[in-house]
Tab-separated table of C-alpha atoms in Angstrom:
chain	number	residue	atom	x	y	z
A	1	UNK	CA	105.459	101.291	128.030
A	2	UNK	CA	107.018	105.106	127.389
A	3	UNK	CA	105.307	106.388	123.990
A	4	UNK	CA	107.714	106.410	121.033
A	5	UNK	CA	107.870	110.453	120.388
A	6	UNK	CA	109.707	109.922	116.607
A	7	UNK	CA	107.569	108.071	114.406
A	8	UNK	CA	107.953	107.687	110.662
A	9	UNK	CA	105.636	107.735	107.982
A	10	UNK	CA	108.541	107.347	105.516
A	11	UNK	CA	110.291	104.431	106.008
A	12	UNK	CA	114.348	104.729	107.399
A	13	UNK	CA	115.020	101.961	105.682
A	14	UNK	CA	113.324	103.039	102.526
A	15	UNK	CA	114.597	106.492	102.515
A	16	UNK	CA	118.264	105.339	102.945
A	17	UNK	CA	117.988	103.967	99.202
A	18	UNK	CA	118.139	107.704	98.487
A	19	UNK	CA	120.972	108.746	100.563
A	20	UNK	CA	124.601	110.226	98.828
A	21	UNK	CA	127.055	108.533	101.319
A	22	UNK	CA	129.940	110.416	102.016
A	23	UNK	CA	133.947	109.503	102.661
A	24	UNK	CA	133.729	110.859	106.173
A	25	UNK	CA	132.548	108.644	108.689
A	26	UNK	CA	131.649	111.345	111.209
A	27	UNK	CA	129.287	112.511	108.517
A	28	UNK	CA	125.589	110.450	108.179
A	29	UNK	CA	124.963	109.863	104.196
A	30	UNK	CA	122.011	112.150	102.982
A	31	UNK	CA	119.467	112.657	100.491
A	32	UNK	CA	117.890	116.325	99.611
A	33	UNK	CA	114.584	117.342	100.812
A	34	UNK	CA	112.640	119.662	98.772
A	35	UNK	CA	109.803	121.999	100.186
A	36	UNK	CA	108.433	125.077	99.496
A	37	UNK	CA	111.372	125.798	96.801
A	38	UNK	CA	113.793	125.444	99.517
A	39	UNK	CA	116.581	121.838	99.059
A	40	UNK	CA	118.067	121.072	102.316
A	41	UNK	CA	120.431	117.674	103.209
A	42	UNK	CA	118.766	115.560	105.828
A	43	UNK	CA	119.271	112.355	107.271
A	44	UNK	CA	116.704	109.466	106.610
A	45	UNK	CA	116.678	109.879	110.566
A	46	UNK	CA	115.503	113.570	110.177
A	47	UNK	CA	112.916	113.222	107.589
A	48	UNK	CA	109.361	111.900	106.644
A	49	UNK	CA	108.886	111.880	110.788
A	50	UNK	CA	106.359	113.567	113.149
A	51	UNK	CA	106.047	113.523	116.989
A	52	UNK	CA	103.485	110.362	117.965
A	53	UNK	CA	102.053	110.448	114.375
A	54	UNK	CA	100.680	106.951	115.213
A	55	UNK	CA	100.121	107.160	119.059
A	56	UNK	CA	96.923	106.192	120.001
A	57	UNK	CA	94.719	106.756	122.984
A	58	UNK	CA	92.483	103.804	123.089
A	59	UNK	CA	91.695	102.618	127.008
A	60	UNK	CA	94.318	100.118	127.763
A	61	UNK	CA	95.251	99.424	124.389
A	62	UNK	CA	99.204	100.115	124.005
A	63	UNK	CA	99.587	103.811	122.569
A	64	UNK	CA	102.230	102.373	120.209
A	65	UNK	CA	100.413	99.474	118.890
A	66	UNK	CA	99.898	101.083	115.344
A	67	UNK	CA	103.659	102.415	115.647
A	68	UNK	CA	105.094	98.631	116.367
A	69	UNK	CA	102.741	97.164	113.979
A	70	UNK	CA	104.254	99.378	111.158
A	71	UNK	CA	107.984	98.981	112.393
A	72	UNK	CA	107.306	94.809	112.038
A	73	UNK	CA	105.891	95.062	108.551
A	74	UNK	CA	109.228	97.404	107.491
A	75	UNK	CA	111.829	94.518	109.428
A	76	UNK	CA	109.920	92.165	107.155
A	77	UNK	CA	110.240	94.109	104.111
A	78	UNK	CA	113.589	94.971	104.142
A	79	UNK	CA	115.230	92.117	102.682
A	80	UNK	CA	112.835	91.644	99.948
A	81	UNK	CA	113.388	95.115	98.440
A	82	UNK	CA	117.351	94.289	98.789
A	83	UNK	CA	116.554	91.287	97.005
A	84	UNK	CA	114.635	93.330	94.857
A	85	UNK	CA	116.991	95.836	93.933
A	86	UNK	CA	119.818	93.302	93.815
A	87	UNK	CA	118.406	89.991	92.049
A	88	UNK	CA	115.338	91.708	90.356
A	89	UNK	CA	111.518	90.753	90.704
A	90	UNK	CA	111.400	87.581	89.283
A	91	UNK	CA	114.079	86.373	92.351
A	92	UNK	CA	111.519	87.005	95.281
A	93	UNK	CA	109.161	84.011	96.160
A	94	UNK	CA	105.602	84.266	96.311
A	95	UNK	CA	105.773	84.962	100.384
A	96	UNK	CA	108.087	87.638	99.714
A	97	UNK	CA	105.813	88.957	97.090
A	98	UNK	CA	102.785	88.997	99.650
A	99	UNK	CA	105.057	90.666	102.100
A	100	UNK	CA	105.987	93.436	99.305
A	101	UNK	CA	102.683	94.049	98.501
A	102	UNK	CA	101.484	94.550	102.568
A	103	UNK	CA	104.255	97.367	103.033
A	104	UNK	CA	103.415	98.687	99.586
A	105	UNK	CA	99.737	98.547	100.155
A	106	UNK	CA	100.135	100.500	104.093
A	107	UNK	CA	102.864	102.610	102.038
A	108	UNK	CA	99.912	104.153	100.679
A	109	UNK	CA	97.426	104.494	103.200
A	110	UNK	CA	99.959	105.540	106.190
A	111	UNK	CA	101.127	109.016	104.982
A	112	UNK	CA	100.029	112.589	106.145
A	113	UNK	CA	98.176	113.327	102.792
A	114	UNK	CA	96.202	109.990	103.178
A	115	UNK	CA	95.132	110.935	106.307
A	116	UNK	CA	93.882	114.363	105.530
A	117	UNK	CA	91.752	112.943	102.189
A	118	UNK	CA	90.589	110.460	105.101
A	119	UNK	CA	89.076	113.538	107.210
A	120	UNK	CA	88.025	114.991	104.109
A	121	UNK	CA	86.054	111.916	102.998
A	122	UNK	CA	84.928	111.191	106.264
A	123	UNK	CA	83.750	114.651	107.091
A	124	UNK	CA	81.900	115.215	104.139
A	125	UNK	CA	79.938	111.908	104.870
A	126	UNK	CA	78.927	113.252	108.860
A	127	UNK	CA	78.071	117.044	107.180
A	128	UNK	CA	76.060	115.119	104.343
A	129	UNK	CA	74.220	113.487	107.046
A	130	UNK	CA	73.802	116.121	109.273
A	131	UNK	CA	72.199	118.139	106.567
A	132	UNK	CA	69.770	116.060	105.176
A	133	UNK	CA	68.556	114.984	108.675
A	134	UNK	CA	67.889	118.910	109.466
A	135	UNK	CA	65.963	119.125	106.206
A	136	UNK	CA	63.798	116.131	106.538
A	137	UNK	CA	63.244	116.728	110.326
A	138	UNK	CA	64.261	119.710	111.210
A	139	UNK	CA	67.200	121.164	114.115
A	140	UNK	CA	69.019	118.772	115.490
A	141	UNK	CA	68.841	118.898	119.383
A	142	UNK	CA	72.011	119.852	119.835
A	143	UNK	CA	72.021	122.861	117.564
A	144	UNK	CA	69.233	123.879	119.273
A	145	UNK	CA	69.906	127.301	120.021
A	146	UNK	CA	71.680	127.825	116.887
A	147	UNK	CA	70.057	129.328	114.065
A	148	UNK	CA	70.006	127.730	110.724
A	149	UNK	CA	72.285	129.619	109.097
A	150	UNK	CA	74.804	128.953	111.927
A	151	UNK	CA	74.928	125.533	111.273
A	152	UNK	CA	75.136	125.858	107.447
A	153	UNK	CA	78.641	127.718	108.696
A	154	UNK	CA	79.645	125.101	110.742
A	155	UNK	CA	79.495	122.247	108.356
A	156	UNK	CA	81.324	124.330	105.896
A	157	UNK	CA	83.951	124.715	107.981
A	158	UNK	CA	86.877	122.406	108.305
A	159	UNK	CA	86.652	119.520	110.429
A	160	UNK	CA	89.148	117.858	111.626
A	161	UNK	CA	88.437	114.515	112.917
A	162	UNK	CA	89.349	112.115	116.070
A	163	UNK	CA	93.120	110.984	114.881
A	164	UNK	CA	92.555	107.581	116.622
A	165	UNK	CA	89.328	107.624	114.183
A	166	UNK	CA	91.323	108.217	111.405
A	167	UNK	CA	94.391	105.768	111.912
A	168	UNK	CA	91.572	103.465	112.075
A	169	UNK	CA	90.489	104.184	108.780
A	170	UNK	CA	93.754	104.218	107.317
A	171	UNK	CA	94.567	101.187	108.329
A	172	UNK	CA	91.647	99.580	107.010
A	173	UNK	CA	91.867	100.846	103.639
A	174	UNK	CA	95.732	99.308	103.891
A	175	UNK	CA	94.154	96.014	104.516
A	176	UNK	CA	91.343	96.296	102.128
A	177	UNK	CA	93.591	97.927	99.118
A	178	UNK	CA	95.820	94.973	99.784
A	179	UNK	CA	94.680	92.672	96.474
A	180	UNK	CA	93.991	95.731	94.704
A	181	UNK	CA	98.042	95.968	94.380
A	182	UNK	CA	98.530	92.086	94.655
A	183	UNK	CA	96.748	90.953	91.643
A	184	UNK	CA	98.173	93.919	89.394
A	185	UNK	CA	101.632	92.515	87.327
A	186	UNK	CA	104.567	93.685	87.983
A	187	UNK	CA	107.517	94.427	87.231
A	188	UNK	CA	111.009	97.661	87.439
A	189	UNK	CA	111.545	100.294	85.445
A	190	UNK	CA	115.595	100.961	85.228
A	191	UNK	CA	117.230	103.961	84.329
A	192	UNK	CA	121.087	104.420	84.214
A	193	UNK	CA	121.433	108.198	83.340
A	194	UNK	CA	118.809	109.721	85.592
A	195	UNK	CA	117.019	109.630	88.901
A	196	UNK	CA	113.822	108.872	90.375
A	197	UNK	CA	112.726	111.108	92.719
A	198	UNK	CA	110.614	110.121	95.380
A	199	UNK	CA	108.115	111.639	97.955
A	200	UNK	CA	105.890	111.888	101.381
A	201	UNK	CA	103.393	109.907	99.821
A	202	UNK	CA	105.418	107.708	97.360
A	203	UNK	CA	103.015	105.258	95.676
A	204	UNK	CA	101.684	107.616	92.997
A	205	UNK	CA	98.277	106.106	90.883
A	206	UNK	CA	97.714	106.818	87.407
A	207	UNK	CA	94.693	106.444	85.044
A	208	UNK	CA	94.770	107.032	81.417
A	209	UNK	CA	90.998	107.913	81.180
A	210	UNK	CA	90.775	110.403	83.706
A	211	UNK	CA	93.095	113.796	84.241
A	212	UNK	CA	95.496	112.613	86.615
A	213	UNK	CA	96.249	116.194	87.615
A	214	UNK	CA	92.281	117.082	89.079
A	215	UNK	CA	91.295	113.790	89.584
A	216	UNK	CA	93.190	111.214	91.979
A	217	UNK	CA	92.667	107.818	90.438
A	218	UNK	CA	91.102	105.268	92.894
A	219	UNK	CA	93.581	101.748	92.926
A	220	UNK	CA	89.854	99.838	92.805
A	221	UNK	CA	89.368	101.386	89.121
A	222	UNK	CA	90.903	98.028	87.109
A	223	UNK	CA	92.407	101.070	84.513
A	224	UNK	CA	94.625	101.894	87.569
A	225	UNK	CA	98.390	101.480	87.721
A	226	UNK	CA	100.534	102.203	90.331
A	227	UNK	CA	104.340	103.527	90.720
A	228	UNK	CA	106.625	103.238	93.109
A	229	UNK	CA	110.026	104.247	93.516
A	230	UNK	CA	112.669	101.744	95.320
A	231	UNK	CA	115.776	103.725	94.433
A	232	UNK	CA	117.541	106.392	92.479
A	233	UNK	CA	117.373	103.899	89.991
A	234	UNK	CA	114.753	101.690	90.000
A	235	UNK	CA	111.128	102.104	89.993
A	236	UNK	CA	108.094	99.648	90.479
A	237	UNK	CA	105.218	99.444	87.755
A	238	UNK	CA	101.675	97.890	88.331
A	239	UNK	CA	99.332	96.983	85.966
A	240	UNK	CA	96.782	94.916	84.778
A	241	UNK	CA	98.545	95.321	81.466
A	242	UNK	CA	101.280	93.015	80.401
A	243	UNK	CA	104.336	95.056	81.582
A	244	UNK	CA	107.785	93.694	81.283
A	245	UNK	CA	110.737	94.465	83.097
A	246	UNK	CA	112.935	97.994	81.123
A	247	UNK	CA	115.070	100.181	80.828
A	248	UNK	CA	113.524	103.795	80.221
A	249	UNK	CA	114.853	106.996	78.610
A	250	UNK	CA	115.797	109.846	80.716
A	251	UNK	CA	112.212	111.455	79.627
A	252	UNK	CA	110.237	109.024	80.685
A	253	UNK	CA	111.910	109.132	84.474
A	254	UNK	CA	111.358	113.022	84.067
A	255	UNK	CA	107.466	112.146	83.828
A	256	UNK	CA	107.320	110.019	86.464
A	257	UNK	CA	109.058	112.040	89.064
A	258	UNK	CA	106.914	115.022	87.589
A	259	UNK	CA	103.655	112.743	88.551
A	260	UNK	CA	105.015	112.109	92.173
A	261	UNK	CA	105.668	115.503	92.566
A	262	UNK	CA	102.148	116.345	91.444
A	263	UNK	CA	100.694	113.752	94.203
A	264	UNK	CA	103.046	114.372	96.914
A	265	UNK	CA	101.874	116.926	100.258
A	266	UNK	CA	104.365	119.220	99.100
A	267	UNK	CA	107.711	117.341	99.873
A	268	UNK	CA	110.250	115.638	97.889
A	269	UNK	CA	113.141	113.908	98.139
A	270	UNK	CA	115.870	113.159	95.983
A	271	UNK	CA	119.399	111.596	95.782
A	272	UNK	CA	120.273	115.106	93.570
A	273	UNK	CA	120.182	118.338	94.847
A	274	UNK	CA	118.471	119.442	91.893
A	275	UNK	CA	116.093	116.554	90.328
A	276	UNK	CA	114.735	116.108	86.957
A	277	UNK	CA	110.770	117.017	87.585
């Protein structure tokens, strides 16, 4: 089977909750994408997409396994975040729920960023090892005719990992974060005269003990919530708090968007051409 060259990381279906749809039906609706201080109108077919992002090279396995995998979760998700957005969260069943909380859960492990703090992690680990297996017994064969302080430079340098290594990881920290955003309660923040904004990695964490601004919350810390944006108007709240379905001031949305902002890769995107951040 050909390889699928256009694969999103941000959901079409999701990113068309953005979109300003226009009289003209030779024109395809929009939302604004914000990057390096530069707004732009793009189609949800346009943006949050990279060449074979999720094409793997593994023997005989299909190269768009990961690719189809993520295109069935978003066919199943799609009517529960209409339902959602339409009926409200108490109207989905508990299946539904599960399904919500699968796409939410690869939502967050799938994007660009999540990949890079993958290689970071993962690098560090290898480099870790590496060193304290040249201290405790000495070069390594295969830096053998390096000196020492060559390979202190090397593993200071950036690595950049096997991408079929770090799919793999990404996808099991999807399944494994899974009941982290299950268990949580639920339940939508509404605003009617403002916007959420919403990002390339769109399920933001926040932790009122640490700085949310140096520190990236984990979702295994139980002080953890989560946010998610499902529309202009409509944002999703986890906690193991009570929380209770509201309507919040136009402050409050300015926070939130200000905190996806903060924990996006750089690029935002709106149903306004100039949000409230």
């Amino acid at each position: 089977m050909a390889e699928k060259k256009k694969q999103h990381y941000i959901p079409q279906f999701y990113l068309k909750k953005f979109v300003q749809k226009t009289d003209n039906p030779k024109i395809e609706p929009y939302l604004w994408v914000h990057k390096n201080g530069i707004s732009k109108k793009k189609s949800p077919t346009n943006t949050g997409v990279e060449s074979y992002f999720y094409a793997i090279d593994c023997g005989e396995l299909d190269k768009n396994r990961v690719e189809d995998l993520l295109s069935t979760i978003e066919s199943d998700t799609k009517p529960v975040l209409d339902r959602m957005l339409s009926l409200g969260i108490n109207s989905i069943t508990e299946h539904e729920r599960y399904i919500f909380t699968r796409f939410l859960s690869f939502m967050f492990s799938r994007t660009p960023k999540m990949r890079e703090l993958n290689n970071i992690a993962l690098s560090r680990v290898m480099k870790d090892y590496v060193f304290q297996k040249m201290n405790r017994d000495g070069m390594p064969l295969r830096f053998k005719n390096l000196s020492r302080d060559s390979v202190i430079e090397l593993l200071n340098e950036h690595w950049t990992l096997p991408k079929d290594a770090l799919i793999g990881m990404g996808l099991y920290d999807a399944v494994n974060n899974l009941p982290e955003f299950n268990d949580r309660n639920w339940c939508l923040f509404h605003t009617n005269d403002s916007h959420f904004i919403t990002s390339d990695h769109p399920v933001v964490l926040i932790n009122k003990y640490v700085n949310n601004d140096k520190v990236p919350p984990g979702i295994v810390m139980r002080n953890t919530d989560f946010m998610f944006p499902l529309s202009p108007r409509v944002c999703l709240y986890g906690s193991y708090d009570n929380v209770v379905n509201q309507s919040i001031s136009s402050a409050k949305v300015k926070e939130i968007n200000s905190l996806i902002l903060k924990q996006s890769a750089g690029c935002i995107f709106s149903y306004d051409q100039c949000p409230e951040m």
